[in-house]
Structures are given as C-alpha cells and as structure tokens.
Amino acid sequence: MNWKTIFAIARKDLYEARQNRAVWLPIMIVPLVFILVLPLVMIIVASTPSIAGSLTGDPDTAKMIEMMPPFITQTTAGLSLPQAFVVMFLGYFFAPFFLILPIMFSTVIASESFAGERERKTIEALLYTPATDTELYIGKVLASFIPAVIITWASFIGYIVVLNGAGYPLMGRLWFPLTNWYPLIFWVSPALSMLGISATVLISSKVQTFMGAYQTSASLVLVVIALLVGQITGVLYLSAFVSLLLGLGIWLVDAVLSWLAVRTFNRAKLLGSEA
C-alpha cells in the first residue's frame, strides 16, 4: 500500500472540497450556532436577574434537578438554581447536539469526495490513476475523516472557551469541560464521523449528485436526535460509561459498513454507472 499516493488523493479531494461553497459554508456557520449563539443565549437567560429569581423560586426546577441521576446531581450539588440550570443544560443535555457536528462534517465532505466526483464529470480520470481501488478509497476516506475530526475537536475547544468565559460571572469559576464530554468528543465523535463517511460511500454509489448524497446521508442526524430525546425524557443519560459503550457500538457498526463500502467502491463500476 502506497501511503504517498493515498495522501496525494486526500490532498486533492480536500482542495476540491474547498472550492465548493456548499461544503465549507455549513462547516463555517453551524459551529458558530452550536458553540457561540446557543450557549450565550442560555447563559444570558440564566444570568438575567428576573429570570434567575424565577428559577430560584420555582420548585419544579429544583425538583427536576433533584431527579437527575447521581453523576449529574453530584456536579450540581452546592450550586444555586441558575448555576445548576446552566450546568445541567449546557453541560449535559446539550451534549447530544454537539454530536451533530462530526456527522455533518463527515457527510458533507464525503459527499463531495465521492458523489461530487461523478457530478463534476471527473470520475473518468480515476481509471487512469496508478492507485489501486483500496488506496483510492482510503485516500478519499482520510480526506473526509481527518478534517471532520479536527473541526469537531476545534469546535469543542471553542465551546470550552465560550462556556468558561461567558459563564464565569455566573459560575464564579472555570467549570467546563465535565468528565462525560471526554469520551463523547474523543471516542464517540470519531466513530460518528466514520459512520457518516461509510454511509455516504454506500449512498454515493446509488446517487448521482453531491446534494443528493449529502441530503440522504444527513438523515443520520436522527441518531443524535434519538440520544437527545433519550436524555430529555430520562430514558438514557450520556454518562462517561454509557458514552464508552455507545462509541463501541458505533465503531462495530462502522466496521460492518466500511467492509460493505470497500466491496461497493469500484471506480470501473462507478464509471459504468455513467453510461
């Protein structure tokens, strides 16, 4: 296996992705909403004296916090209700929303890399590259996986800065990240990135356009919505242990889908689908 060829393919795909506004525009806008706009709104709301007073005097809010599992109540112990409100929502309930990022990043880049090749009418050139199908596939996967993971981790760093910076007047200390976030970011999010890429490869063999592949594979966001609903309803809380098990399950699904994707990915077959 020639890694020089693999990285050359990855660099070529990244360059082409940068030229497509439909790729980089959501990658720029969506993180701003998740790491800046929504957290700031939540912190400002909790810091507003009138709202903070209503939270403090609301027995339902206090009861909801008391009903949380031990790993949450231990974190909120000794905090005022506005502080506990911020920790509970931005530190725990918001976590599944953050998992939308690796799925979105990986699917949008992978759709450009695979289906976009056909849409740009450059797929014929793949037949004449010296790379094997396996090298070509790995190069295209790296072109999607590496930036998706890096941007997700960079967004996490930005989220840390925003929560600790904007929340310091309310919290009086640096309080984030919480321990449940580490497996989510460094174990589950790469698994979700690979899930998005593997699904996109399989979809791209059937779909003719970049937007068609992206819109279809983006339905994986339903996985994240299910996790969000699970947290809100109390069916499933993403503790560190649960996140480790969740990530393991996703990686196993990734292995199956990647095996299917490798079997599906064949440039000669893709070229034949153009006829």
mmCIF file of C-alpha atoms in Angstrom:
data_model
loop_
_atom_site.group_PDB
_atom_site.id
_atom_site.type_symbol
_atom_site.label_atom_id
_atom_site.label_comp_id
_atom_site.label_asym_id
_atom_site.label_seq_id
_atom_site.Cartn_x
_atom_site.Cartn_y
_atom_site.Cartn_z
ATOM 1 C CA MET A 1 0.000 0.000 0.000
ATOM 2 C CA ASN A 2 1.470 3.335 -1.101
ATOM 3 C CA TRP A 3 0.727 5.944 1.569
ATOM 4 C CA LYS A 4 2.280 8.702 -0.519
ATOM 5 C CA THR A 5 -0.365 8.044 -3.166
ATOM 6 C CA ILE A 6 -3.093 7.849 -0.514
ATOM 7 C CA PHE A 7 -2.201 11.236 0.979
ATOM 8 C CA ALA A 8 -1.936 12.754 -2.500
ATOM 9 C CA ILE A 9 -5.510 11.642 -3.198
ATOM 10 C CA ALA A 10 -6.640 13.055 0.154
ATOM 11 C CA ARG A 11 -4.986 16.419 -0.557
ATOM 12 C CA LYS A 12 -6.589 16.559 -3.994
ATOM 13 C CA ASP A 13 -10.046 15.895 -2.573
ATOM 14 C CA LEU A 14 -9.597 18.492 0.169
ATOM 15 C CA TYR A 15 -8.578 21.071 -2.408
ATOM 16 C CA GLU A 16 -11.692 20.357 -4.476
ATOM 17 C CA ALA A 17 -13.904 20.495 -1.367
ATOM 18 C CA ARG A 18 -12.568 23.970 -0.554
ATOM 19 C CA GLN A 19 -13.753 25.180 -3.957
ATOM 20 C CA ASN A 20 -17.359 24.129 -3.258
ATOM 21 C CA ARG A 21 -19.344 26.690 -1.265
ATOM 22 C CA ALA A 22 -21.963 24.072 -0.418
ATOM 23 C CA VAL A 23 -19.216 22.251 1.511
ATOM 24 C CA TRP A 24 -17.470 24.966 3.511
ATOM 25 C CA LEU A 25 -20.447 27.258 4.166
ATOM 26 C CA PRO A 26 -22.255 24.892 6.602
ATOM 27 C CA ILE A 27 -18.901 23.956 8.124
ATOM 28 C CA MET A 28 -18.406 27.626 8.994
ATOM 29 C CA ILE A 29 -21.950 28.546 10.060
ATOM 30 C CA VAL A 30 -23.193 25.534 12.050
ATOM 31 C CA PRO A 31 -20.326 25.511 14.617
ATOM 32 C CA LEU A 32 -20.931 29.201 15.312
ATOM 33 C CA VAL A 33 -24.533 28.406 16.232
ATOM 34 C CA PHE A 34 -23.612 25.467 18.463
ATOM 35 C CA ILE A 35 -20.529 26.852 20.204
ATOM 36 C CA LEU A 36 -21.406 30.556 20.351
ATOM 37 C CA VAL A 37 -25.032 31.592 19.784
ATOM 38 C CA LEU A 38 -26.963 28.928 21.734
ATOM 39 C CA PRO A 39 -24.596 28.799 24.752
ATOM 40 C CA LEU A 40 -24.506 32.592 25.027
ATOM 41 C CA VAL A 41 -28.300 32.819 24.895
ATOM 42 C CA MET A 42 -28.611 30.167 27.618
ATOM 43 C CA ILE A 43 -26.035 31.848 29.860
ATOM 44 C CA ILE A 44 -27.553 35.316 29.374
ATOM 45 C CA VAL A 45 -31.005 33.964 30.187
ATOM 46 C CA ALA A 46 -29.779 32.291 33.389
ATOM 47 C CA SER A 47 -27.812 35.418 34.369
ATOM 48 C CA THR A 48 -30.750 37.809 33.939
ATOM 49 C CA PRO A 49 -31.853 38.809 37.484
ATOM 50 C CA SER A 50 -35.579 38.462 36.832
ATOM 51 C CA ILE A 51 -35.211 35.033 35.234
ATOM 52 C CA ALA A 52 -32.656 33.907 37.816
ATOM 53 C CA GLY A 53 -35.122 34.923 40.527
ATOM 54 C CA SER A 54 -37.925 32.939 38.938
ATOM 55 C CA LEU A 55 -35.653 29.889 38.682
ATOM 56 C CA THR A 56 -34.663 30.204 42.318
ATOM 57 C CA GLY A 57 -38.287 30.371 43.397
ATOM 58 C CA ASP A 58 -39.531 27.627 41.095
ATOM 59 C CA PRO A 59 -39.998 24.322 42.952
ATOM 60 C CA ASP A 60 -40.422 22.426 39.666
ATOM 61 C CA THR A 61 -36.911 23.395 38.542
ATOM 62 C CA ALA A 62 -35.433 22.309 41.861
ATOM 63 C CA LYS A 63 -37.363 19.033 41.736
ATOM 64 C CA MET A 64 -36.207 18.336 38.160
ATOM 65 C CA ILE A 65 -32.579 18.812 39.168
ATOM 66 C CA GLU A 66 -33.018 16.569 42.209
ATOM 67 C CA MET A 67 -34.442 13.820 39.987
ATOM 68 C CA MET A 68 -31.339 13.696 37.817
ATOM 69 C CA PRO A 69 -29.047 10.641 38.113
ATOM 70 C CA PRO A 70 -26.238 10.761 40.723
ATOM 71 C CA PHE A 71 -23.451 11.675 38.294
ATOM 72 C CA ILE A 72 -25.369 14.895 37.495
ATOM 73 C CA THR A 73 -26.587 15.756 40.994
ATOM 74 C CA GLN A 74 -23.042 15.364 42.324
ATOM 75 C CA THR A 75 -21.911 18.021 39.857
ATOM 76 C CA THR A 76 -24.738 20.426 40.683
ATOM 77 C CA ALA A 77 -24.515 19.936 44.468
ATOM 78 C CA GLY A 78 -23.976 23.231 46.256
ATOM 79 C CA LEU A 79 -24.841 25.362 43.224
ATOM 80 C CA SER A 80 -27.601 27.930 43.005
ATOM 81 C CA LEU A 81 -30.534 27.007 40.773
ATOM 82 C CA PRO A 82 -29.404 29.337 37.921
ATOM 83 C CA GLN A 83 -25.920 27.797 38.092
ATOM 84 C CA ALA A 84 -27.337 24.269 38.193
ATOM 85 C CA PHE A 85 -29.606 25.176 35.268
ATOM 86 C CA VAL A 86 -26.591 26.157 33.137
ATOM 87 C CA VAL A 87 -24.569 23.097 34.145
ATOM 88 C CA MET A 88 -27.458 20.710 33.514
ATOM 89 C CA PHE A 89 -28.420 22.056 30.094
ATOM 90 C CA LEU A 90 -25.074 23.164 28.633
ATOM 91 C CA GLY A 91 -23.011 20.538 30.408
ATOM 92 C CA TYR A 92 -25.296 17.520 29.946
ATOM 93 C CA PHE A 93 -28.448 17.984 27.861
ATOM 94 C CA PHE A 94 -26.616 19.900 25.132
ATOM 95 C CA ALA A 95 -24.021 17.159 24.634
ATOM 96 C CA PRO A 96 -26.011 15.178 22.013
ATOM 97 C CA PHE A 97 -26.482 18.355 19.966
ATOM 98 C CA PHE A 98 -22.708 18.628 19.752
ATOM 99 C CA LEU A 99 -22.560 15.183 18.148
ATOM 100 C CA ILE A 100 -24.350 16.589 15.115
ATOM 101 C CA LEU A 101 -21.060 18.234 14.113
ATOM 102 C CA PRO A 102 -18.972 15.121 13.263
ATOM 103 C CA ILE A 103 -21.868 13.582 11.308
ATOM 104 C CA MET A 104 -22.490 16.793 9.378
ATOM 105 C CA PHE A 105 -18.816 17.477 8.635
ATOM 106 C CA SER A 106 -18.022 13.939 7.524
ATOM 107 C CA THR A 107 -21.103 13.535 5.328
ATOM 108 C CA VAL A 108 -20.740 16.887 3.569
ATOM 109 C CA ILE A 109 -17.051 16.304 2.765
ATOM 110 C CA ALA A 110 -17.545 12.644 1.833
ATOM 111 C CA SER A 111 -20.476 13.525 -0.430
ATOM 112 C CA GLU A 112 -18.249 15.992 -2.263
ATOM 113 C CA SER A 113 -15.452 13.438 -2.469
ATOM 114 C CA PHE A 114 -17.494 10.517 -3.816
ATOM 115 C CA ALA A 115 -20.746 11.693 -5.421
ATOM 116 C CA GLY A 116 -19.148 15.029 -6.313
ATOM 117 C CA GLU A 117 -16.590 13.176 -8.422
ATOM 118 C CA ARG A 118 -19.372 11.926 -10.646
ATOM 119 C CA GLU A 119 -21.174 15.272 -10.695
ATOM 120 C CA ARG A 120 -18.008 17.120 -11.787
ATOM 121 C CA LYS A 121 -17.526 14.608 -14.632
ATOM 122 C CA THR A 122 -14.010 13.854 -13.352
ATOM 123 C CA ILE A 123 -14.712 10.256 -12.419
ATOM 124 C CA GLU A 124 -13.230 9.017 -15.724
ATOM 125 C CA ALA A 125 -9.789 10.200 -14.593
ATOM 126 C CA LEU A 126 -9.918 7.738 -11.690
ATOM 127 C CA LEU A 127 -9.411 4.861 -14.114
ATOM 128 C CA TYR A 128 -6.040 6.240 -15.129
ATOM 129 C CA THR A 129 -4.565 6.868 -11.689
ATOM 130 C CA PRO A 130 -1.816 4.432 -10.605
ATOM 131 C CA ALA A 131 -3.561 3.892 -7.253
ATOM 132 C CA THR A 132 -5.426 0.690 -6.519
ATOM 133 C CA ASP A 133 -9.117 0.818 -5.610
ATOM 134 C CA THR A 134 -8.171 0.265 -1.960
ATOM 135 C CA GLU A 135 -5.655 3.127 -1.965
ATOM 136 C CA LEU A 136 -8.146 5.378 -3.709
ATOM 137 C CA TYR A 137 -10.854 4.513 -1.197
ATOM 138 C CA ILE A 138 -8.590 5.080 1.832
ATOM 139 C CA GLY A 139 -7.401 8.402 0.419
ATOM 140 C CA LYS A 140 -10.949 9.616 -0.020
ATOM 141 C CA VAL A 141 -11.934 8.420 3.467
ATOM 142 C CA LEU A 142 -8.985 10.268 5.035
ATOM 143 C CA ALA A 143 -9.959 13.420 3.127
ATOM 144 C CA SER A 144 -13.311 13.291 4.949
ATOM 145 C CA PHE A 145 -12.375 11.775 8.307
ATOM 146 C CA ILE A 146 -9.360 13.896 9.286
ATOM 147 C CA PRO A 147 -10.930 17.358 8.746
ATOM 148 C CA ALA A 148 -14.247 16.237 10.301
ATOM 149 C CA VAL A 149 -12.485 15.122 13.489
ATOM 150 C CA ILE A 150 -10.179 18.150 13.629
ATOM 151 C CA ILE A 151 -13.034 20.647 13.130
ATOM 152 C CA THR A 152 -15.129 18.850 15.772
ATOM 153 C CA TRP A 153 -12.270 18.980 18.270
ATOM 154 C CA ALA A 154 -11.600 22.631 17.432
ATOM 155 C CA SER A 155 -15.292 23.383 17.977
ATOM 156 C CA PHE A 156 -15.066 21.653 21.363
ATOM 157 C CA ILE A 157 -12.165 23.920 22.329
ATOM 158 C CA GLY A 158 -14.226 26.922 21.260
ATOM 159 C CA TYR A 159 -17.145 25.647 23.338
ATOM 160 C CA ILE A 160 -14.865 25.389 26.382
ATOM 161 C CA VAL A 161 -13.714 28.981 25.916
ATOM 162 C CA VAL A 162 -17.261 30.320 25.487
ATOM 163 C CA LEU A 163 -18.744 28.444 28.455
ATOM 164 C CA ASN A 164 -15.940 29.348 30.833
ATOM 165 C CA GLY A 165 -15.549 32.914 29.566
ATOM 166 C CA ALA A 166 -19.187 33.953 29.281
ATOM 167 C CA GLY A 167 -20.235 31.832 32.244
ATOM 168 C CA TYR A 168 -17.540 32.985 34.666
ATOM 169 C CA PRO A 169 -19.577 35.915 36.129
ATOM 170 C CA LEU A 170 -22.420 33.493 36.898
ATOM 171 C CA MET A 171 -20.402 30.446 37.956
ATOM 172 C CA GLY A 172 -17.508 32.260 39.643
ATOM 173 C CA ARG A 173 -15.025 29.665 38.398
ATOM 174 C CA LEU A 174 -13.883 27.631 35.408
ATOM 175 C CA TRP A 175 -16.269 24.690 35.372
ATOM 176 C CA PHE A 176 -16.201 23.130 31.913
ATOM 177 C CA PRO A 177 -15.474 20.538 30.467
ATOM 178 C CA LEU A 178 -17.211 17.907 32.551
ATOM 179 C CA THR A 179 -15.887 14.348 32.572
ATOM 180 C CA ASN A 180 -18.773 12.997 30.468
ATOM 181 C CA TRP A 181 -17.608 15.093 27.497
ATOM 182 C CA TYR A 182 -14.204 13.440 27.021
ATOM 183 C CA PRO A 183 -15.449 10.066 25.733
ATOM 184 C CA LEU A 184 -18.105 11.867 23.665
ATOM 185 C CA ILE A 185 -15.560 14.053 21.875
ATOM 186 C CA PHE A 186 -12.564 11.741 21.609
ATOM 187 C CA TRP A 187 -14.325 8.361 21.253
ATOM 188 C CA VAL A 188 -17.918 8.780 20.053
ATOM 189 C CA SER A 189 -17.433 11.722 17.660
ATOM 190 C CA PRO A 190 -14.696 9.985 15.552
ATOM 191 C CA ALA A 191 -16.949 6.917 15.429
ATOM 192 C CA LEU A 192 -19.829 9.071 14.178
ATOM 193 C CA SER A 193 -17.545 10.653 11.587
ATOM 194 C CA MET A 194 -16.647 7.224 10.243
ATOM 195 C CA LEU A 195 -20.316 6.238 10.335
ATOM 196 C CA GLY A 196 -21.191 9.253 8.195
ATOM 197 C CA ILE A 197 -18.411 8.501 5.717
ATOM 198 C CA SER A 198 -19.236 4.797 5.372
ATOM 199 C CA ALA A 199 -22.921 5.531 4.860
ATOM 200 C CA THR A 200 -22.103 8.235 2.320
ATOM 201 C CA VAL A 201 -19.893 5.865 0.312
ATOM 202 C CA LEU A 202 -22.720 3.351 0.095
ATOM 203 C CA ILE A 203 -25.250 6.056 -0.808
ATOM 204 C CA SER A 204 -22.945 7.679 -3.355
ATOM 205 C CA SER A 205 -22.883 4.511 -5.410
ATOM 206 C CA LYS A 206 -26.623 5.000 -5.975
ATOM 207 C CA VAL A 207 -26.953 8.802 -6.069
ATOM 208 C CA GLN A 208 -25.806 10.981 -8.952
ATOM 209 C CA THR A 209 -25.213 14.361 -7.275
ATOM 210 C CA PHE A 210 -23.387 15.850 -4.292
ATOM 211 C CA MET A 211 -26.564 17.340 -2.786
ATOM 212 C CA GLY A 212 -28.453 14.089 -3.247
ATOM 213 C CA ALA A 213 -25.781 12.116 -1.403
ATOM 214 C CA TYR A 214 -25.463 14.721 1.349
ATOM 215 C CA GLN A 215 -29.202 15.089 1.960
ATOM 216 C CA THR A 216 -29.682 11.335 2.130
ATOM 217 C CA SER A 217 -26.712 10.612 4.419
ATOM 218 C CA ALA A 218 -27.580 13.610 6.615
ATOM 219 C CA SER A 219 -30.555 11.589 7.861
ATOM 220 C CA LEU A 220 -28.034 10.048 10.274
ATOM 221 C CA VAL A 221 -28.684 13.125 12.411
ATOM 222 C CA LEU A 222 -31.758 11.181 13.572
ATOM 223 C CA VAL A 223 -29.327 9.080 15.642
ATOM 224 C CA VAL A 224 -28.301 12.211 17.539
ATOM 225 C CA ILE A 225 -31.905 13.357 17.908
ATOM 226 C CA ALA A 226 -32.734 9.967 19.454
ATOM 227 C CA LEU A 227 -29.937 10.499 22.000
ATOM 228 C CA LEU A 228 -31.252 13.980 22.744
ATOM 229 C CA VAL A 229 -34.799 12.703 23.287
ATOM 230 C CA GLY A 230 -33.399 9.937 25.481
ATOM 231 C CA GLN A 231 -31.673 12.453 27.728
ATOM 232 C CA ILE A 232 -34.637 14.825 27.979
ATOM 233 C CA THR A 233 -37.095 12.020 28.758
ATOM 234 C CA GLY A 234 -34.693 10.324 31.166
ATOM 235 C CA VAL A 235 -34.568 7.093 29.167
ATOM 236 C CA LEU A 236 -30.812 7.369 28.550
ATOM 237 C CA TYR A 237 -28.242 9.675 30.145
ATOM 238 C CA LEU A 238 -24.869 10.026 28.448
ATOM 239 C CA SER A 239 -22.578 9.338 31.363
ATOM 240 C CA ALA A 240 -18.922 8.574 30.631
ATOM 241 C CA PHE A 241 -19.594 4.826 30.880
ATOM 242 C CA VAL A 242 -22.645 4.970 28.608
ATOM 243 C CA SER A 243 -20.654 7.043 26.094
ATOM 244 C CA LEU A 244 -17.886 4.443 26.037
ATOM 245 C CA LEU A 245 -20.419 1.682 25.334
ATOM 246 C CA LEU A 246 -22.188 3.822 22.747
ATOM 247 C CA GLY A 247 -18.921 4.554 20.959
ATOM 248 C CA LEU A 248 -18.015 0.862 20.944
ATOM 249 C CA GLY A 249 -21.347 0.018 19.359
ATOM 250 C CA ILE A 250 -20.931 2.696 16.689
ATOM 251 C CA TRP A 251 -17.384 1.531 15.898
ATOM 252 C CA LEU A 252 -18.693 -2.009 15.397
ATOM 253 C CA VAL A 253 -21.340 -0.683 13.001
ATOM 254 C CA ASP A 254 -18.576 1.312 11.276
ATOM 255 C CA ALA A 255 -16.574 -1.864 10.756
ATOM 256 C CA VAL A 256 -19.517 -3.576 9.036
ATOM 257 C CA LEU A 257 -20.399 -0.546 6.898
ATOM 258 C CA SER A 258 -16.739 0.038 5.962
ATOM 259 C CA TRP A 259 -16.455 -3.579 4.830
ATOM 260 C CA LEU A 260 -19.559 -3.133 2.693
ATOM 261 C CA ALA A 261 -18.266 0.199 1.385
ATOM 262 C CA VAL A 262 -14.930 -1.308 0.343
ATOM 263 C CA ARG A 263 -16.783 -4.037 -1.534
ATOM 264 C CA THR A 264 -19.045 -1.446 -3.156
ATOM 265 C CA PHE A 265 -16.368 1.070 -4.097
ATOM 266 C CA ASN A 266 -15.095 0.237 -7.555
ATOM 267 C CA ARG A 267 -14.102 3.016 -9.939
ATOM 268 C CA ALA A 268 -14.782 0.894 -13.005
ATOM 269 C CA LYS A 269 -18.296 0.178 -11.705
ATOM 270 C CA LEU A 270 -18.810 3.851 -10.895
ATOM 271 C CA LEU A 271 -17.693 4.796 -14.398
ATOM 272 C CA GLY A 272 -20.055 2.221 -15.856
ATOM 273 C CA SER A 273 -22.952 3.836 -13.959
ATOM 274 C CA GLU A 274 -22.344 6.973 -16.010
ATOM 275 C CA ALA A 275 -23.396 5.267 -19.193
#
